[in-house]
Amino acid sequence: MMAGMGLVIRPVRPDEFDRVGDLVVDAYAALGDLGGYEAVLRDVGDRSRSAEVAVAVVNGAIAGTVTFVGSVGPYAESHDPDGSWLRMLAVDAAFRGRGVGAALVEWCVRRAREFGRSRLVLHTTDRNRDAQRLYDRLGFDRAPDLDWQGQRGNWLRGYRMELSSTDGSVGWRISRAGGDG
Ligand SMILES: CC(C)(COP(=O)(O)OP(=O)(O)OC[C@H]1O[C@@H](n2cnc3c(N)ncnc32)[C@H](O)[C@@H]1OP(=O)(O)O)[C@@H](O)C(=O)NCCC(=O)NCCS
């Protein structure tokens, strides 16, 4: 996080569902055609019933959002009984490059540890280099066994972070040169 930036991560409020839905749709639409996924991305109210939707607030403005899926349920990406999932990460274009995305990912790592989960899993599109660098930098491992092909033929790359219950630290590490992410 940039010095002097007042950043708070907290649960989304119902009066913010529309604003947060717009933010996620705008961020994802810039990456490619969304098709039917747009309605899913926009429906913050639905996912807040079975998952934790957080917002990052910078000096009073909603700068970003992430959805933490603690355990198997409607928004989980598999039936892994020990898994948790990070989904719908988006930072408003005006707030990028200041550590908001990293703070939202770290928040999910903390939630997964608090939940006592064994691993945190996420997916990103194969062309999304910004996101891949972020996950690599924060200590996720590229997990080709979790890759799958989306409905529009695009490949989704799996990432996982194994969580040790005895280690409370977030897995910062130097970005690996020549990695597969
Ligand atoms: C991926 C995303 C969430 C990152 O958010 P962010 O707040 O910019 O993240 P951070 O500031 O923590 O880190 C971004 C990285 O880009 C760099 N950066 C600098 N200026 C930037 C800018 N204007 N825009 C994007 N990245 C910038 C940062 O320094 C940082 O360095 P790194 O490349 O070494 O990792 C954001 O770009 C986004 O919403 N993208 C569109 C939606 C998306 O891809 N979501 C994830 C789907 S899996």
PDB file of C-alpha atoms and ligand atoms in Angstrom:
ATOM      1  CA  MET A   1       0.000   0.000   0.000  1.00  0.00           C
ATOM      2  CA  MET A   2       1.190   3.500  -0.754  1.00  0.00           C
ATOM      3  CA  ALA A   3       2.248   5.556   2.243  1.00  0.00           C
ATOM      4  CA  GLY A   4      -0.493   7.875   3.436  1.00  0.00           C
ATOM      5  CA  MET A   5      -3.273   6.037   1.602  1.00  0.00           C
ATOM      6  CA  GLY A   6      -6.179   5.399   3.980  1.00  0.00           C
ATOM      7  CA  LEU A   7      -7.312   1.933   2.942  1.00  0.00           C
ATOM      8  CA  VAL A   8     -10.036  -0.012   4.734  1.00  0.00           C
ATOM      9  CA  ILE A   9     -11.318  -3.444   3.753  1.00  0.00           C
ATOM     10  CA  ARG A  10     -14.814  -4.187   5.030  1.00  0.00           C
ATOM     11  CA  PRO A  11     -17.979  -6.098   4.027  1.00  0.00           C
ATOM     12  CA  VAL A  12     -20.023  -4.563   1.232  1.00  0.00           C
ATOM     13  CA  ARG A  13     -23.259  -2.854   2.325  1.00  0.00           C
ATOM     14  CA  PRO A  14     -26.557  -3.511   0.485  1.00  0.00           C
ATOM     15  CA  ASP A  15     -26.732   0.098  -0.703  1.00  0.00           C
ATOM     16  CA  GLU A  16     -23.388  -0.489  -2.467  1.00  0.00           C
ATOM     17  CA  PHE A  17     -24.393  -3.635  -4.402  1.00  0.00           C
ATOM     18  CA  ASP A  18     -25.097  -1.730  -7.645  1.00  0.00           C
ATOM     19  CA  ARG A  19     -21.902   0.323  -7.510  1.00  0.00           C
ATOM     20  CA  VAL A  20     -19.783  -2.760  -6.779  1.00  0.00           C
ATOM     21  CA  GLY A  21     -21.512  -4.754  -9.519  1.00  0.00           C
ATOM     22  CA  ASP A  22     -20.708  -1.979 -12.008  1.00  0.00           C
ATOM     23  CA  LEU A  23     -17.096  -1.879 -10.845  1.00  0.00           C
ATOM     24  CA  VAL A  24     -16.586  -5.620 -11.389  1.00  0.00           C
ATOM     25  CA  VAL A  25     -18.354  -5.646 -14.760  1.00  0.00           C
ATOM     26  CA  ASP A  26     -16.336  -2.651 -16.006  1.00  0.00           C
ATOM     27  CA  ALA A  27     -13.029  -4.211 -14.910  1.00  0.00           C
ATOM     28  CA  TYR A  28     -13.772  -7.604 -16.444  1.00  0.00           C
ATOM     29  CA  ALA A  29     -15.329  -6.210 -19.640  1.00  0.00           C
ATOM     30  CA  ALA A  30     -12.050  -4.448 -20.379  1.00  0.00           C
ATOM     31  CA  LEU A  31     -10.392  -7.901 -20.517  1.00  0.00           C
ATOM     32  CA  GLY A  32     -12.741  -9.407 -23.091  1.00  0.00           C
ATOM     33  CA  ASP A  33     -16.275 -10.395 -23.992  1.00  0.00           C
ATOM     34  CA  LEU A  34     -18.260 -11.447 -20.891  1.00  0.00           C
ATOM     35  CA  GLY A  35     -21.273 -13.115 -22.493  1.00  0.00           C
ATOM     36  CA  GLY A  36     -23.660 -14.479 -19.872  1.00  0.00           C
ATOM     37  CA  TYR A  37     -21.059 -14.042 -17.120  1.00  0.00           C
ATOM     38  CA  GLU A  38     -21.885 -10.327 -16.962  1.00  0.00           C
ATOM     39  CA  ALA A  39     -25.131 -10.987 -15.072  1.00  0.00           C
ATOM     40  CA  VAL A  40     -23.298 -13.214 -12.585  1.00  0.00           C
ATOM     41  CA  LEU A  41     -20.585 -10.618 -12.006  1.00  0.00           C
ATOM     42  CA  ARG A  42     -23.156  -7.889 -11.506  1.00  0.00           C
ATOM     43  CA  ASP A  43     -25.250  -9.782  -8.946  1.00  0.00           C
ATOM     44  CA  VAL A  44     -23.472  -8.773  -5.736  1.00  0.00           C
ATOM     45  CA  GLY A  45     -26.630  -9.358  -3.709  1.00  0.00           C
ATOM     46  CA  ASP A  46     -26.828 -13.004  -4.693  1.00  0.00           C
ATOM     47  CA  ARG A  47     -23.208 -13.832  -3.918  1.00  0.00           C
ATOM     48  CA  SER A  48     -23.262 -11.921  -0.644  1.00  0.00           C
ATOM     49  CA  ARG A  49     -25.804 -14.455   0.653  1.00  0.00           C
ATOM     50  CA  SER A  50     -23.407 -17.416   0.435  1.00  0.00           C
ATOM     51  CA  ALA A  51     -19.959 -15.787   0.216  1.00  0.00           C
ATOM     52  CA  GLU A  52     -18.181 -12.781   1.714  1.00  0.00           C
ATOM     53  CA  VAL A  53     -18.073  -9.786  -0.611  1.00  0.00           C
ATOM     54  CA  ALA A  54     -15.539  -7.211   0.590  1.00  0.00           C
ATOM     55  CA  VAL A  55     -14.829  -3.717  -0.601  1.00  0.00           C
ATOM     56  CA  ALA A  56     -11.606  -1.745  -0.396  1.00  0.00           C
ATOM     57  CA  VAL A  57     -12.366   1.844   0.549  1.00  0.00           C
ATOM     58  CA  VAL A  58      -9.732   4.485  -0.133  1.00  0.00           C
ATOM     59  CA  ASN A  59     -10.367   7.875   1.410  1.00  0.00           C
ATOM     60  CA  GLY A  60     -14.099   7.188   1.431  1.00  0.00           C
ATOM     61  CA  ALA A  61     -14.361   5.901  -2.161  1.00  0.00           C
ATOM     62  CA  ILE A  62     -14.933   2.277  -3.186  1.00  0.00           C
ATOM     63  CA  ALA A  63     -11.700   1.409  -4.974  1.00  0.00           C
ATOM     64  CA  GLY A  64     -12.031  -2.350  -5.353  1.00  0.00           C
ATOM     65  CA  THR A  65     -13.767  -5.539  -4.354  1.00  0.00           C
ATOM     66  CA  VAL A  66     -13.207  -9.248  -3.913  1.00  0.00           C
ATOM     67  CA  THR A  67     -15.408 -12.223  -3.091  1.00  0.00           C
ATOM     68  CA  PHE A  68     -14.144 -14.800  -0.591  1.00  0.00           C
ATOM     69  CA  VAL A  69     -15.833 -18.189  -0.811  1.00  0.00           C
ATOM     70  CA  GLY A  70     -14.990 -19.934   2.444  1.00  0.00           C
ATOM     71  CA  SER A  71     -16.222 -23.423   1.683  1.00  0.00           C
ATOM     72  CA  VAL A  72     -18.154 -25.548  -0.804  1.00  0.00           C
ATOM     73  CA  GLY A  73     -21.325 -23.802  -1.915  1.00  0.00           C
ATOM     74  CA  PRO A  74     -22.910 -22.002  -4.862  1.00  0.00           C
ATOM     75  CA  TYR A  75     -19.835 -19.876  -5.625  1.00  0.00           C
ATOM     76  CA  ALA A  76     -17.158 -22.483  -4.933  1.00  0.00           C
ATOM     77  CA  GLU A  77     -15.276 -23.665  -8.009  1.00  0.00           C
ATOM     78  CA  SER A  78     -15.021 -27.316  -6.989  1.00  0.00           C
ATOM     79  CA  HIS A  79     -16.126 -29.770  -4.294  1.00  0.00           C
ATOM     80  CA  ASP A  80     -12.789 -29.649  -2.460  1.00  0.00           C
ATOM     81  CA  PRO A  81     -13.843 -30.049   1.208  1.00  0.00           C
ATOM     82  CA  ASP A  82     -10.703 -28.252   2.427  1.00  0.00           C
ATOM     83  CA  GLY A  83     -10.696 -25.499  -0.174  1.00  0.00           C
ATOM     84  CA  SER A  84     -11.626 -21.852  -0.183  1.00  0.00           C
ATOM     85  CA  TRP A  85     -11.808 -19.618  -3.232  1.00  0.00           C
ATOM     86  CA  LEU A  86     -10.956 -16.070  -4.230  1.00  0.00           C
ATOM     87  CA  ARG A  87     -13.265 -14.685  -6.901  1.00  0.00           C
ATOM     88  CA  MET A  88     -14.388 -11.497  -8.644  1.00  0.00           C
ATOM     89  CA  LEU A  89     -11.334  -9.441  -7.762  1.00  0.00           C
ATOM     90  CA  ALA A  90     -11.513  -6.004  -9.352  1.00  0.00           C
ATOM     91  CA  VAL A  91      -9.938  -2.620  -8.745  1.00  0.00           C
ATOM     92  CA  ASP A  92     -11.344   0.551 -10.279  1.00  0.00           C
ATOM     93  CA  ALA A  93      -8.969   1.631 -13.059  1.00  0.00           C
ATOM     94  CA  ALA A  94      -8.434   4.974 -11.308  1.00  0.00           C
ATOM     95  CA  PHE A  95      -7.011   3.204  -8.230  1.00  0.00           C
ATOM     96  CA  ARG A  96      -4.750   0.577  -9.840  1.00  0.00           C
ATOM     97  CA  GLY A  97      -1.068   0.194  -9.180  1.00  0.00           C
ATOM     98  CA  ARG A  98      -1.298   1.345  -5.548  1.00  0.00           C
ATOM     99  CA  GLY A  99      -1.550  -1.996  -3.777  1.00  0.00           C
ATOM    100  CA  VAL A 100      -5.342  -2.157  -3.486  1.00  0.00           C
ATOM    101  CA  GLY A 101      -5.477  -5.446  -5.394  1.00  0.00           C
ATOM    102  CA  ALA A 102      -2.712  -6.917  -3.243  1.00  0.00           C
ATOM    103  CA  ALA A 103      -4.504  -5.848  -0.062  1.00  0.00           C
ATOM    104  CA  LEU A 104      -7.738  -7.534  -1.213  1.00  0.00           C
ATOM    105  CA  VAL A 105      -5.895 -10.766  -2.037  1.00  0.00           C
ATOM    106  CA  GLU A 106      -4.120 -10.699   1.337  1.00  0.00           C
ATOM    107  CA  TRP A 107      -7.466 -10.189   3.044  1.00  0.00           C
ATOM    108  CA  CYS A 108      -8.724 -13.400   1.406  1.00  0.00           C
ATOM    109  CA  VAL A 109      -5.599 -15.261   2.544  1.00  0.00           C
ATOM    110  CA  ARG A 110      -6.250 -14.086   6.107  1.00  0.00           C
ATOM    111  CA  ARG A 111      -9.914 -15.112   5.919  1.00  0.00           C
ATOM    112  CA  ALA A 112      -8.962 -18.556   4.627  1.00  0.00           C
ATOM    113  CA  ARG A 113      -6.527 -18.995   7.519  1.00  0.00           C
ATOM    114  CA  GLU A 114      -9.137 -17.799  10.023  1.00  0.00           C
ATOM    115  CA  PHE A 115     -11.535 -20.314   8.496  1.00  0.00           C
ATOM    116  CA  GLY A 116      -8.903 -23.011   9.026  1.00  0.00           C
ATOM    117  CA  ARG A 117      -8.901 -23.924   5.342  1.00  0.00           C
ATOM    118  CA  SER A 118      -6.082 -25.957   3.792  1.00  0.00           C
ATOM    119  CA  ARG A 119      -5.835 -23.980   0.588  1.00  0.00           C
ATOM    120  CA  LEU A 120      -6.994 -20.899  -1.266  1.00  0.00           C
ATOM    121  CA  VAL A 121      -7.719 -21.408  -4.957  1.00  0.00           C
ATOM    122  CA  LEU A 122      -8.385 -18.946  -7.782  1.00  0.00           C
ATOM    123  CA  HIS A 123      -8.475 -18.775 -11.571  1.00  0.00           C
ATOM    124  CA  THR A 124      -7.443 -16.169 -14.060  1.00  0.00           C
ATOM    125  CA  THR A 125      -7.551 -16.004 -17.833  1.00  0.00           C
ATOM    126  CA  ASP A 126      -4.382 -16.981 -19.652  1.00  0.00           C
ATOM    127  CA  ARG A 127      -3.932 -13.455 -21.063  1.00  0.00           C
ATOM    128  CA  ASN A 128      -4.357 -11.592 -17.757  1.00  0.00           C
ATOM    129  CA  ARG A 129      -0.688 -10.889 -17.046  1.00  0.00           C
ATOM    130  CA  ASP A 130      -1.372  -8.155 -14.439  1.00  0.00           C
ATOM    131  CA  ALA A 131      -3.348 -10.578 -12.311  1.00  0.00           C
ATOM    132  CA  GLN A 132      -0.863 -13.430 -12.831  1.00  0.00           C
ATOM    133  CA  ARG A 133       2.050 -11.272 -11.645  1.00  0.00           C
ATOM    134  CA  LEU A 134       0.058 -10.229  -8.597  1.00  0.00           C
ATOM    135  CA  TYR A 135      -0.777 -13.817  -7.582  1.00  0.00           C
ATOM    136  CA  ASP A 136       2.780 -14.964  -8.184  1.00  0.00           C
ATOM    137  CA  ARG A 137       4.170 -12.089  -6.130  1.00  0.00           C
ATOM    138  CA  LEU A 138       1.817 -12.839  -3.228  1.00  0.00           C
ATOM    139  CA  GLY A 139       2.903 -16.463  -3.016  1.00  0.00           C
ATOM    140  CA  PHE A 140       0.377 -18.439  -5.041  1.00  0.00           C
ATOM    141  CA  ASP A 141       1.577 -21.467  -6.961  1.00  0.00           C
ATOM    142  CA  ARG A 142       0.591 -22.030 -10.540  1.00  0.00           C
ATOM    143  CA  ALA A 143      -1.622 -25.137 -10.536  1.00  0.00           C
ATOM    144  CA  PRO A 144      -2.086 -26.517 -14.072  1.00  0.00           C
ATOM    145  CA  ASP A 145      -4.126 -29.400 -12.632  1.00  0.00           C
ATOM    146  CA  LEU A 146      -6.844 -26.817 -11.868  1.00  0.00           C
ATOM    147  CA  ASP A 147      -6.935 -25.334 -15.383  1.00  0.00           C
ATOM    148  CA  TRP A 148     -10.186 -25.551 -17.276  1.00  0.00           C
ATOM    149  CA  GLN A 149     -11.633 -24.301 -20.515  1.00  0.00           C
ATOM    150  CA  GLY A 150     -14.442 -21.746 -20.165  1.00  0.00           C
ATOM    151  CA  GLN A 151     -17.667 -21.698 -22.140  1.00  0.00           C
ATOM    152  CA  ARG A 152     -16.289 -19.269 -24.735  1.00  0.00           C
ATOM    153  CA  GLY A 153     -13.241 -21.434 -25.380  1.00  0.00           C
ATOM    154  CA  ASN A 154     -10.917 -19.337 -23.225  1.00  0.00           C
ATOM    155  CA  TRP A 155      -8.504 -21.120 -20.910  1.00  0.00           C
ATOM    156  CA  LEU A 156      -8.632 -20.371 -17.205  1.00  0.00           C
ATOM    157  CA  ARG A 157      -5.396 -20.831 -15.291  1.00  0.00           C
ATOM    158  CA  GLY A 158      -5.537 -22.286 -11.807  1.00  0.00           C
ATOM    159  CA  TYR A 159      -3.545 -20.932  -8.873  1.00  0.00           C
ATOM    160  CA  ARG A 160      -3.417 -22.256  -5.342  1.00  0.00           C
ATOM    161  CA  MET A 161      -1.879 -21.290  -2.040  1.00  0.00           C
ATOM    162  CA  GLU A 162      -1.444 -24.107   0.458  1.00  0.00           C
ATOM    163  CA  LEU A 163      -2.083 -22.778   3.951  1.00  0.00           C
ATOM    164  CA  SER A 164      -0.365 -24.113   7.013  1.00  0.00           C
ATOM    165  CA  SER A 165      -2.436 -23.604  10.149  1.00  0.00           C
ATOM    166  CA  THR A 166       0.701 -22.865  12.188  1.00  0.00           C
ATOM    167  CA  ASP A 167       1.997 -20.130   9.894  1.00  0.00           C
ATOM    168  CA  GLY A 168       0.109 -16.859  10.320  1.00  0.00           C
ATOM    169  CA  SER A 169       2.116 -14.875   7.813  1.00  0.00           C
ATOM    170  CA  VAL A 170       1.013 -13.952   4.329  1.00  0.00           C
ATOM    171  CA  GLY A 171       3.235 -15.619   1.772  1.00  0.00           C
ATOM    172  CA  TRP A 172       5.196 -12.736   0.302  1.00  0.00           C
ATOM    173  CA  ARG A 173       8.084 -13.796  -1.849  1.00  0.00           C
ATOM    174  CA  ILE A 174      10.254 -12.471  -4.617  1.00  0.00           C
ATOM    175  CA  SER A 175       8.697 -12.989  -8.032  1.00  0.00           C
ATOM    176  CA  ARG A 176      10.161 -16.098  -9.655  1.00  0.00           C
ATOM    177  CA  ALA A 177      12.105 -15.512 -12.828  1.00  0.00           C
ATOM    178  CA  GLY A 178      11.070 -17.719 -15.709  1.00  0.00           C
ATOM    179  CA  GLY A 179       8.066 -19.123 -13.857  1.00  0.00           C
ATOM    180  CA  ASP A 180       5.092 -20.645 -15.592  1.00  0.00           C
ATOM    181  CA  GLY A 181       2.630 -17.858 -14.583  1.00  0.00           C
TER     182      GLY A 181
HETATM  183  C1  LIG B   1      -5.559  -7.279 -11.324  1.00  0.00           C
HETATM  184  C2  LIG B   1      -5.988  -6.067 -10.514  1.00  0.00           C
HETATM  185  C3  LIG B   1      -7.052  -6.508  -9.515  1.00  0.00           C
HETATM  186  C4  LIG B   1      -4.772  -5.506  -9.765  1.00  0.00           C
HETATM  187  O1  LIG B   1      -5.203  -4.436  -8.951  1.00  0.00           O
HETATM  188  P1  LIG B   1      -4.161  -3.305  -8.464  1.00  0.00           P
HETATM  189  O2  LIG B   1      -4.798  -2.569  -7.347  1.00  0.00           O
HETATM  190  O3  LIG B   1      -3.656  -2.542  -9.603  1.00  0.00           O
HETATM  191  O4  LIG B   1      -3.001  -4.246  -7.867  1.00  0.00           O
HETATM  192  P2  LIG B   1      -1.641  -3.804  -7.189  1.00  0.00           P
HETATM  193  O5  LIG B   1      -1.509  -2.326  -7.180  1.00  0.00           O
HETATM  194  O6  LIG B   1      -1.599  -4.511  -5.887  1.00  0.00           O
HETATM  195  O7  LIG B   1      -0.567  -4.471  -8.163  1.00  0.00           O
HETATM  196  C5  LIG B   1      -0.632  -4.240  -9.581  1.00  0.00           C
HETATM  197  C6  LIG B   1       0.696  -4.352 -10.288  1.00  0.00           C
HETATM  198  O8  LIG B   1       0.706  -3.540 -11.480  1.00  0.00           O
HETATM  199  C7  LIG B   1       1.511  -2.386 -11.324  1.00  0.00           C
HETATM  200  N1  LIG B   1       0.847  -1.174 -11.825  1.00  0.00           N
HETATM  201  C8  LIG B   1       1.319   0.064 -11.806  1.00  0.00           C
HETATM  202  N2  LIG B   1       0.483   0.921 -12.351  1.00  0.00           N
HETATM  203  C9  LIG B   1      -0.587   0.217 -12.756  1.00  0.00           C
HETATM  204  C10 LIG B   1      -1.807   0.591 -13.379  1.00  0.00           C
HETATM  205  N3  LIG B   1      -2.111   1.837 -13.716  1.00  0.00           N
HETATM  206  N4  LIG B   1      -2.691  -0.393 -13.636  1.00  0.00           N
HETATM  207  C11 LIG B   1      -2.423  -1.673 -13.302  1.00  0.00           C
HETATM  208  N5  LIG B   1      -1.263  -2.049 -12.699  1.00  0.00           N
HETATM  209  C12 LIG B   1      -0.357  -1.117 -12.424  1.00  0.00           C
HETATM  210  C13 LIG B   1       1.705  -2.343  -9.847  1.00  0.00           C
HETATM  211  O9  LIG B   1       2.859  -1.669  -9.477  1.00  0.00           O
HETATM  212  C14 LIG B   1       1.802  -3.816  -9.484  1.00  0.00           C
HETATM  213  O10 LIG B   1       3.062  -4.355  -9.818  1.00  0.00           O
HETATM  214  P3  LIG B   1       3.413  -5.813 -10.386  1.00  0.00           P
HETATM  215  O11 LIG B   1       3.137  -5.771 -11.849  1.00  0.00           O
HETATM  216  O12 LIG B   1       4.867  -6.030 -10.118  1.00  0.00           O
HETATM  217  O13 LIG B   1       2.548  -6.832  -9.692  1.00  0.00           O
HETATM  218  C15 LIG B   1      -6.549  -4.936 -11.424  1.00  0.00           C
HETATM  219  O14 LIG B   1      -5.606  -4.641 -12.410  1.00  0.00           O
HETATM  220  C16 LIG B   1      -7.891  -5.253 -12.062  1.00  0.00           C
HETATM  221  O15 LIG B   1      -8.958  -4.995 -11.513  1.00  0.00           O
HETATM  222  N6  LIG B   1      -7.850  -5.818 -13.295  1.00  0.00           N
HETATM  223  C17 LIG B   1      -9.050  -6.119 -14.037  1.00  0.00           C
HETATM  224  C18 LIG B   1      -9.862  -7.252 -13.395  1.00  0.00           C
HETATM  225  C19 LIG B   1      -9.005  -8.456 -13.132  1.00  0.00           C
HETATM  226  O16 LIG B   1      -8.113  -8.805 -13.882  1.00  0.00           O
HETATM  227  N7  LIG B   1      -9.310  -9.156 -12.026  1.00  0.00           N
HETATM  228  C20 LIG B   1      -8.630 -10.370 -11.658  1.00  0.00           C
HETATM  229  C21 LIG B   1      -9.255 -11.485 -12.404  1.00  0.00           C
HETATM  230  S1  LIG B   1      -8.449 -13.018 -12.020  1.00  0.00           S
END
